[in-house]
JSON list of C-alpha atoms in Angstrom, two decimals:
[
{"chain": "W", "resi": 33, "resn": "MET", "atom": "CA", "xyz": [-6.80, 16.49, 50.82]},
{"chain": "W", "resi": 34, "resn": "PRO", "atom": "CA", "xyz": [-7.48, 13.25, 48.72]},
{"chain": "W", "resi": 35, "resn": "PRO", "atom": "CA", "xyz": [-4.89, 11.90, 46.45]},
{"chain": "W", "resi": 36, "resn": "PRO", "atom": "CA", "xyz": [-4.87, 13.12, 42.68]},
{"chain": "W", "resi": 37, "resn": "VAL", "atom": "CA", "xyz": [-6.86, 10.94, 40.37]},
{"chain": "W", "resi": 38, "resn": "THR", "atom": "CA", "xyz": [-4.70, 9.36, 37.75]},
{"chain": "W", "resi": 39, "resn": "GLU", "atom": "CA", "xyz": [-5.73, 7.64, 34.60]},
{"chain": "W", "resi": 40, "resn": "PRO", "atom": "CA", "xyz": [-4.88, 4.09, 34.32]},
{"chain": "W", "resi": 41, "resn": "VAL", "atom": "CA", "xyz": [-2.03, 3.12, 31.80]},
{"chain": "W", "resi": 42, "resn": "VAL", "atom": "CA", "xyz": [-3.39, 1.21, 28.84]},
{"chain": "W", "resi": 43, "resn": "PRO", "atom": "CA", "xyz": [-0.78, -0.87, 27.64]},
{"chain": "W", "resi": 44, "resn": "LYS", "atom": "CA", "xyz": [0.47, -0.62, 24.10]},
{"chain": "W", "resi": 45, "resn": "ILE", "atom": "CA", "xyz": [-0.97, -3.15, 21.43]},
{"chain": "W", "resi": 46, "resn": "PRO", "atom": "CA", "xyz": [1.94, -5.09, 20.22]},
{"chain": "W", "resi": 47, "resn": "GLU", "atom": "CA", "xyz": [0.68, -4.60, 16.52]},
{"chain": "W", "resi": 48, "resn": "SER", "atom": "CA", "xyz": [2.08, -1.59, 14.48]},
{"chain": "W", "resi": 49, "resn": "VAL", "atom": "CA", "xyz": [2.62, -0.20, 11.21]},
{"chain": "W", "resi": 50, "resn": "LEU", "atom": "CA", "xyz": [5.70, 0.83, 9.34]},
{"chain": "W", "resi": 51, "resn": "VAL", "atom": "CA", "xyz": [4.89, 3.37, 6.53]},
{"chain": "W", "resi": 52, "resn": "VAL", "atom": "CA", "xyz": [7.71, 4.16, 4.12]},
{"chain": "W", "resi": 53, "resn": "ILE", "atom": "CA", "xyz": [6.97, 7.62, 2.51]},
{"chain": "W", "resi": 54, "resn": "HIS", "atom": "CA", "xyz": [8.64, 7.97, -0.70]},
{"chain": "W", "resi": 55, "resn": "THR", "atom": "CA", "xyz": [8.64, 9.59, -4.25]},
{"chain": "W", "resi": 56, "resn": "PRO", "atom": "CA", "xyz": [8.41, 7.90, -7.68]},
{"chain": "W", "resi": 57, "resn": "ASP", "atom": "CA", "xyz": [12.25, 8.30, -8.18]},
{"chain": "W", "resi": 58, "resn": "ALA", "atom": "CA", "xyz": [12.82, 6.57, -4.75]},
{"chain": "W", "resi": 59, "resn": "GLN", "atom": "CA", "xyz": [13.46, 9.45, -2.42]},
{"chain": "W", "resi": 60, "resn": "VAL", "atom": "CA", "xyz": [12.49, 8.42, 1.32]},
{"chain": "W", "resi": 61, "resn": "LEU", "atom": "CA", "xyz": [11.45, 10.65, 4.13]},
{"chain": "W", "resi": 62, "resn": "LEU", "atom": "CA", "xyz": [13.08, 9.85, 7.29]},
{"chain": "W", "resi": 63, "resn": "LEU", "atom": "CA", "xyz": [12.09, 11.33, 10.73]},
{"chain": "W", "resi": 64, "resn": "GLU", "atom": "CA", "xyz": [14.47, 11.76, 13.92]},
{"chain": "W", "resi": 65, "resn": "ARG", "atom": "CA", "xyz": [12.94, 10.19, 17.17]},
{"chain": "W", "resi": 66, "resn": "ALA", "atom": "CA", "xyz": [12.34, 12.80, 19.92]},
{"chain": "W", "resi": 67, "resn": "ASP", "atom": "CA", "xyz": [13.23, 10.04, 22.58]},
{"chain": "W", "resi": 68, "resn": "ALA", "atom": "CA", "xyz": [16.23, 8.87, 20.81]},
{"chain": "W", "resi": 69, "resn": "PRO", "atom": "CA", "xyz": [18.39, 11.67, 19.16]},
{"chain": "W", "resi": 70, "resn": "GLY", "atom": "CA", "xyz": [20.32, 10.31, 16.08]},
{"chain": "W", "resi": 71, "resn": "HIS", "atom": "CA", "xyz": [17.78, 7.59, 15.47]},
{"chain": "W", "resi": 72, "resn": "TRP", "atom": "CA", "xyz": [16.12, 7.97, 12.08]},
{"chain": "W", "resi": 73, "resn": "GLN", "atom": "CA", "xyz": [13.00, 6.00, 10.96]},
{"chain": "W", "resi": 74, "resn": "SER", "atom": "CA", "xyz": [10.03, 5.88, 8.75]},
{"chain": "W", "resi": 75, "resn": "VAL", "atom": "CA", "xyz": [6.45, 6.62, 10.17]},
{"chain": "W", "resi": 76, "resn": "THR", "atom": "CA", "xyz": [5.67, 3.95, 12.77]},
{"chain": "W", "resi": 77, "resn": "GLY", "atom": "CA", "xyz": [2.99, 3.43, 15.28]},
{"chain": "W", "resi": 78, "resn": "SER", "atom": "CA", "xyz": [0.72, 0.91, 16.98]},
{"chain": "W", "resi": 79, "resn": "LYS", "atom": "CA", "xyz": [-3.01, 0.14, 16.73]},
{"chain": "W", "resi": 80, "resn": "ASP", "atom": "CA", "xyz": [-4.99, 2.29, 19.06]},
{"chain": "W", "resi": 81, "resn": "TRP", "atom": "CA", "xyz": [-7.44, -0.65, 19.78]},
{"chain": "W", "resi": 82, "resn": "PRO", "atom": "CA", "xyz": [-7.25, -4.37, 18.76]},
{"chain": "W", "resi": 83, "resn": "ALA", "atom": "CA", "xyz": [-9.90, -4.14, 16.07]},
{"chain": "W", "resi": 84, "resn": "GLU", "atom": "CA", "xyz": [-8.44, -1.02, 14.28]},
{"chain": "W", "resi": 85, "resn": "SER", "atom": "CA", "xyz": [-7.42, -2.28, 10.75]},
{"chain": "W", "resi": 86, "resn": "TRP", "atom": "CA", "xyz": [-3.95, -2.23, 9.58]},
{"chain": "W", "resi": 87, "resn": "TRP", "atom": "CA", "xyz": [-4.96, 0.25, 6.91]},
{"chain": "W", "resi": 88, "resn": "ASP", "atom": "CA", "xyz": [-6.72, 2.78, 9.25]},
{"chain": "W", "resi": 89, "resn": "THR", "atom": "CA", "xyz": [-3.70, 2.65, 11.56]},
{"chain": "W", "resi": 90, "resn": "ALA", "atom": "CA", "xyz": [-1.47, 3.40, 8.79]},
{"chain": "W", "resi": 91, "resn": "VAL", "atom": "CA", "xyz": [-3.66, 6.33, 7.64]},
{"chain": "W", "resi": 92, "resn": "ARG", "atom": "CA", "xyz": [-3.82, 7.70, 11.24]},
{"chain": "W", "resi": 93, "resn": "GLU", "atom": "CA", "xyz": [-0.25, 7.54, 12.01]},
{"chain": "W", "resi": 94, "resn": "VAL", "atom": "CA", "xyz": [0.77, 9.28, 8.73]},
{"chain": "W", "resi": 95, "resn": "ARG", "atom": "CA", "xyz": [-1.66, 11.91, 9.86]},
{"chain": "W", "resi": 96, "resn": "GLU", "atom": "CA", "xyz": [-0.33, 12.18, 13.37]},
{"chain": "W", "resi": 97, "resn": "GLU", "atom": "CA", "xyz": [3.27, 12.07, 12.67]},
{"chain": "W", "resi": 98, "resn": "THR", "atom": "CA", "xyz": [3.49, 14.21, 9.51]},
{"chain": "W", "resi": 99, "resn": "GLY", "atom": "CA", "xyz": [0.17, 16.00, 8.96]},
{"chain": "W", "resi": 100, "resn": "LEU", "atom": "CA", "xyz": [-0.15, 14.39, 5.60]},
{"chain": "W", "resi": 101, "resn": "GLU", "atom": "CA", "xyz": [-3.40, 12.89, 4.40]},
{"chain": "W", "resi": 102, "resn": "ALA", "atom": "CA", "xyz": [-2.47, 9.53, 3.02]},
{"chain": "W", "resi": 103, "resn": "LEU", "atom": "CA", "xyz": [-5.67, 9.18, 0.86]},
{"chain": "W", "resi": 104, "resn": "ALA", "atom": "CA", "xyz": [-5.33, 12.72, -0.57]},
{"chain": "W", "resi": 105, "resn": "PRO", "atom": "CA", "xyz": [-5.45, 13.06, -4.36]},
{"chain": "W", "resi": 106, "resn": "ARG", "atom": "CA", "xyz": [-2.06, 12.20, -5.80]},
{"chain": "W", "resi": 107, "resn": "HIS", "atom": "CA", "xyz": [-0.98, 10.29, -2.84]},
{"chain": "W", "resi": 108, "resn": "CYS", "atom": "CA", "xyz": [-0.86, 6.55, -3.09]},
{"chain": "W", "resi": 109, "resn": "LEU", "atom": "CA", "xyz": [-1.00, 4.44, 0.02]},
{"chain": "W", "resi": 110, "resn": "THR", "atom": "CA", "xyz": [-0.24, 0.79, -0.59]},
{"chain": "W", "resi": 111, "resn": "ASP", "atom": "CA", "xyz": [-0.14, -2.36, 1.63]},
{"chain": "W", "resi": 112, "resn": "TRP", "atom": "CA", "xyz": [2.95, -4.07, 0.88]},
{"chain": "W", "resi": 113, "resn": "GLN", "atom": "CA", "xyz": [1.58, -7.19, 2.43]},
{"chain": "W", "resi": 114, "resn": "LEU", "atom": "CA", "xyz": [4.89, -7.61, 4.44]},
{"chain": "W", "resi": 115, "resn": "GLU", "atom": "CA", "xyz": [4.89, -8.26, 8.15]},
{"chain": "W", "resi": 116, "resn": "ASN", "atom": "CA", "xyz": [7.90, -8.25, 10.54]},
{"chain": "W", "resi": 117, "resn": "VAL", "atom": "CA", "xyz": [7.76, -10.05, 13.83]},
{"chain": "W", "resi": 118, "resn": "TYR", "atom": "CA", "xyz": [10.57, -8.61, 16.02]},
{"chain": "W", "resi": 119, "resn": "GLU", "atom": "CA", "xyz": [11.57, -8.40, 19.79]},
{"chain": "W", "resi": 120, "resn": "ILE", "atom": "CA", "xyz": [10.63, -5.32, 21.59]},
{"chain": "W", "resi": 121, "resn": "PHE", "atom": "CA", "xyz": [13.74, -3.43, 22.85]},
{"chain": "W", "resi": 122, "resn": "PRO", "atom": "CA", "xyz": [13.89, -4.15, 26.64]},
{"chain": "W", "resi": 123, "resn": "HIS", "atom": "CA", "xyz": [13.90, -0.46, 27.53]},
{"chain": "W", "resi": 124, "resn": "TRP", "atom": "CA", "xyz": [10.56, -0.05, 25.64]},
{"chain": "W", "resi": 125, "resn": "ARG", "atom": "CA", "xyz": [8.71, -3.18, 27.08]},
{"chain": "W", "resi": 126, "resn": "HIS", "atom": "CA", "xyz": [7.32, -1.36, 30.01]},
{"chain": "W", "resi": 127, "resn": "ARG", "atom": "CA", "xyz": [4.82, 0.27, 27.51]},
{"chain": "W", "resi": 128, "resn": "TYR", "atom": "CA", "xyz": [3.17, -3.15, 26.90]},
{"chain": "W", "resi": 129, "resn": "ALA", "atom": "CA", "xyz": [1.42, -5.56, 28.97]},
{"chain": "W", "resi": 130, "resn": "PRO", "atom": "CA", "xyz": [3.50, -7.83, 31.20]},
{"chain": "W", "resi": 131, "resn": "GLY", "atom": "CA", "xyz": [5.09, -10.68, 29.38]},
{"chain": "W", "resi": 132, "resn": "VAL", "atom": "CA", "xyz": [4.92, -9.17, 25.92]},
{"chain": "W", "resi": 133, "resn": "VAL", "atom": "CA", "xyz": [8.28, -9.19, 24.22]},
{"chain": "W", "resi": 134, "resn": "CYS", "atom": "CA", "xyz": [7.25, -9.28, 20.52]},
{"chain": "W", "resi": 135, "resn": "ASN", "atom": "CA", "xyz": [5.64, -7.04, 18.13]},
{"chain": "W", "resi": 136, "resn": "THR", "atom": "CA", "xyz": [4.12, -7.62, 14.69]},
{"chain": "W", "resi": 137, "resn": "GLU", "atom": "CA", "xyz": [4.65, -4.77, 12.12]},
{"chain": "W", "resi": 138, "resn": "ARG", "atom": "CA", "xyz": [2.79, -4.42, 8.98]},
{"chain": "W", "resi": 139, "resn": "VAL", "atom": "CA", "xyz": [4.52, -2.55, 6.19]},
{"chain": "W", "resi": 140, "resn": "PHE", "atom": "CA", "xyz": [3.14, -0.04, 3.76]},
{"chain": "W", "resi": 141, "resn": "GLY", "atom": "CA", "xyz": [4.31, 2.47, 1.31]},
{"chain": "W", "resi": 142, "resn": "LEU", "atom": "CA", "xyz": [3.04, 6.06, 0.59]},
{"chain": "W", "resi": 143, "resn": "CYS", "atom": "CA", "xyz": [4.30, 7.56, -2.59]},
{"chain": "W", "resi": 144, "resn": "LEU", "atom": "CA", "xyz": [4.05, 11.33, -2.94]},
{"chain": "W", "resi": 145, "resn": "PRO", "atom": "CA", "xyz": [4.58, 13.12, -6.25]},
{"chain": "W", "resi": 146, "resn": "ALA", "atom": "CA", "xyz": [7.87, 14.92, -4.81]},
{"chain": "W", "resi": 147, "resn": "PRO", "atom": "CA", "xyz": [9.62, 15.65, -1.49]},
{"chain": "W", "resi": 148, "resn": "ILE", "atom": "CA", "xyz": [7.70, 18.08, 0.68]},
{"chain": "W", "resi": 149, "resn": "ARG", "atom": "CA", "xyz": [8.24, 19.49, 4.18]},
{"chain": "W", "resi": 150, "resn": "VAL", "atom": "CA", "xyz": [5.97, 17.82, 6.60]},
{"chain": "W", "resi": 151, "resn": "ARG", "atom": "CA", "xyz": [4.42, 19.14, 9.96]},
{"chain": "W", "resi": 152, "resn": "LEU", "atom": "CA", "xyz": [6.17, 17.00, 12.63]},
{"chain": "W", "resi": 153, "resn": "SER", "atom": "CA", "xyz": [4.54, 16.07, 15.81]},
{"chain": "W", "resi": 154, "resn": "PRO", "atom": "CA", "xyz": [7.15, 17.49, 18.33]},
{"chain": "W", "resi": 155, "resn": "ARG", "atom": "CA", "xyz": [6.53, 14.92, 20.99]},
{"chain": "W", "resi": 156, "resn": "GLU", "atom": "CA", "xyz": [7.69, 12.28, 18.44]},
{"chain": "W", "resi": 157, "resn": "HIS", "atom": "CA", "xyz": [10.04, 13.71, 16.06]},
{"chain": "W", "resi": 158, "resn": "THR", "atom": "CA", "xyz": [12.54, 16.51, 16.03]},
{"chain": "W", "resi": 159, "resn": "ALA", "atom": "CA", "xyz": [13.71, 16.59, 12.42]},
{"chain": "W", "resi": 160, "resn": "GLN", "atom": "CA", "xyz": [13.05, 15.29, 8.82]},
{"chain": "W", "resi": 161, "resn": "ARG", "atom": "CA", "xyz": [15.18, 14.69, 5.74]},
{"chain": "W", "resi": 162, "resn": "TRP", "atom": "CA", "xyz": [14.71, 13.10, 2.26]},
{"chain": "W", "resi": 163, "resn": "LEU", "atom": "CA", "xyz": [17.32, 10.75, 1.16]},
{"chain": "W", "resi": 164, "resn": "ALA", "atom": "CA", "xyz": [17.92, 8.44, -1.83]},
{"chain": "W", "resi": 165, "resn": "HIS", "atom": "CA", "xyz": [16.57, 4.98, -0.78]},
{"chain": "W", "resi": 166, "resn": "HIS", "atom": "CA", "xyz": [19.81, 3.26, -0.30]},
{"chain": "W", "resi": 167, "resn": "ALA", "atom": "CA", "xyz": [21.04, 6.18, 1.84]},
{"chain": "W", "resi": 168, "resn": "ALA", "atom": "CA", "xyz": [17.83, 6.18, 3.85]},
{"chain": "W", "resi": 169, "resn": "ALA", "atom": "CA", "xyz": [18.21, 2.50, 4.46]},
{"chain": "W", "resi": 170, "resn": "ASN", "atom": "CA", "xyz": [21.70, 2.93, 5.82]},
{"chain": "W", "resi": 171, "resn": "ALA", "atom": "CA", "xyz": [20.57, 5.86, 8.02]},
{"chain": "W", "resi": 172, "resn": "CYS", "atom": "CA", "xyz": [17.77, 3.73, 9.87]},
{"chain": "W", "resi": 173, "resn": "PHE", "atom": "CA", "xyz": [18.33, 2.47, 13.10]},
{"chain": "W", "resi": 174, "resn": "SER", "atom": "CA", "xyz": [15.89, -0.16, 12.72]},
{"chain": "W", "resi": 175, "resn": "GLY", "atom": "CA", "xyz": [16.77, -3.37, 10.59]},
{"chain": "W", "resi": 176, "resn": "SER", "atom": "CA", "xyz": [13.19, -4.01, 9.61]},
{"chain": "W", "resi": 177, "resn": "ASN", "atom": "CA", "xyz": [12.80, -0.34, 8.44]},
{"chain": "W", "resi": 178, "resn": "ALA", "atom": "CA", "xyz": [15.89, -0.54, 6.42]},
{"chain": "W", "resi": 179, "resn": "GLU", "atom": "CA", "xyz": [14.87, -3.70, 4.93]},
{"chain": "W", "resi": 180, "resn": "ALA", "atom": "CA", "xyz": [11.61, -2.23, 4.03]},
{"chain": "W", "resi": 181, "resn": "ILE", "atom": "CA", "xyz": [13.16, 0.78, 2.28]},
{"chain": "W", "resi": 182, "resn": "LEU", "atom": "CA", "xyz": [15.32, -1.60, 0.37]},
{"chain": "W", "resi": 183, "resn": "GLN", "atom": "CA", "xyz": [12.11, -3.30, -1.05]},
{"chain": "W", "resi": 184, "resn": "LEU", "atom": "CA", "xyz": [11.06, 0.17, -2.50]},
{"chain": "W", "resi": 185, "resn": "PRO", "atom": "CA", "xyz": [12.29, -0.62, -6.18]},
{"chain": "W", "resi": 186, "resn": "ARG", "atom": "CA", "xyz": [10.30, -3.79, -6.14]},
{"chain": "W", "resi": 187, "resn": "LEU", "atom": "CA", "xyz": [7.19, -2.67, -4.17]},
{"chain": "W", "resi": 188, "resn": "GLY", "atom": "CA", "xyz": [7.00, 1.19, -4.24]},
{"chain": "W", "resi": 189, "resn": "ARG", "atom": "CA", "xyz": [5.51, 1.56, -7.68]},
{"chain": "W", "resi": 190, "resn": "CYS", "atom": "CA", "xyz": [2.38, 3.69, -7.88]},
{"chain": "W", "resi": 191, "resn": "ALA", "atom": "CA", "xyz": [1.07, 5.25, -11.05]},
{"chain": "W", "resi": 192, "resn": "SER", "atom": "CA", "xyz": [-1.63, 7.47, -9.56]},
{"chain": "W", "resi": 193, "resn": "VAL", "atom": "CA", "xyz": [0.83, 10.13, -8.21]},
{"chain": "W", "resi": 194, "resn": "ALA", "atom": "CA", "xyz": [2.01, 11.23, -11.64]}
]
């Protein structure tokens, strides 16, 4: 019998988005990682292909991880024009091409009119919670995620959700 055919593993692209989902009164949605219980974060995810725009990546990741349509009426997706470059945790480097040790992360905000329960992707997240932005920043395991949340009062304004 011939050996089973396996699909080649395509390395992750070291370019990702971070989307802080929040309300006008600065409540922030956090998601608990399925692969790291106790680790809370905003929506994150890598580009699916190198030419995928930051904007399209943000819209796709929000939909995949929460079921939300970022461009729906009364939702306000904003590119905060911030980029973080950080070292990829050693235990996650196997997901990338050999020699890749850093990731570039583009930061977005998604303002919703009020907190809502979202539809989690169980392979990625196991729980959700809404917290005031300072509490949310303190709950994040990622420093760049916490710093993005702390920028909310300055960058997170969006009049179209009212």
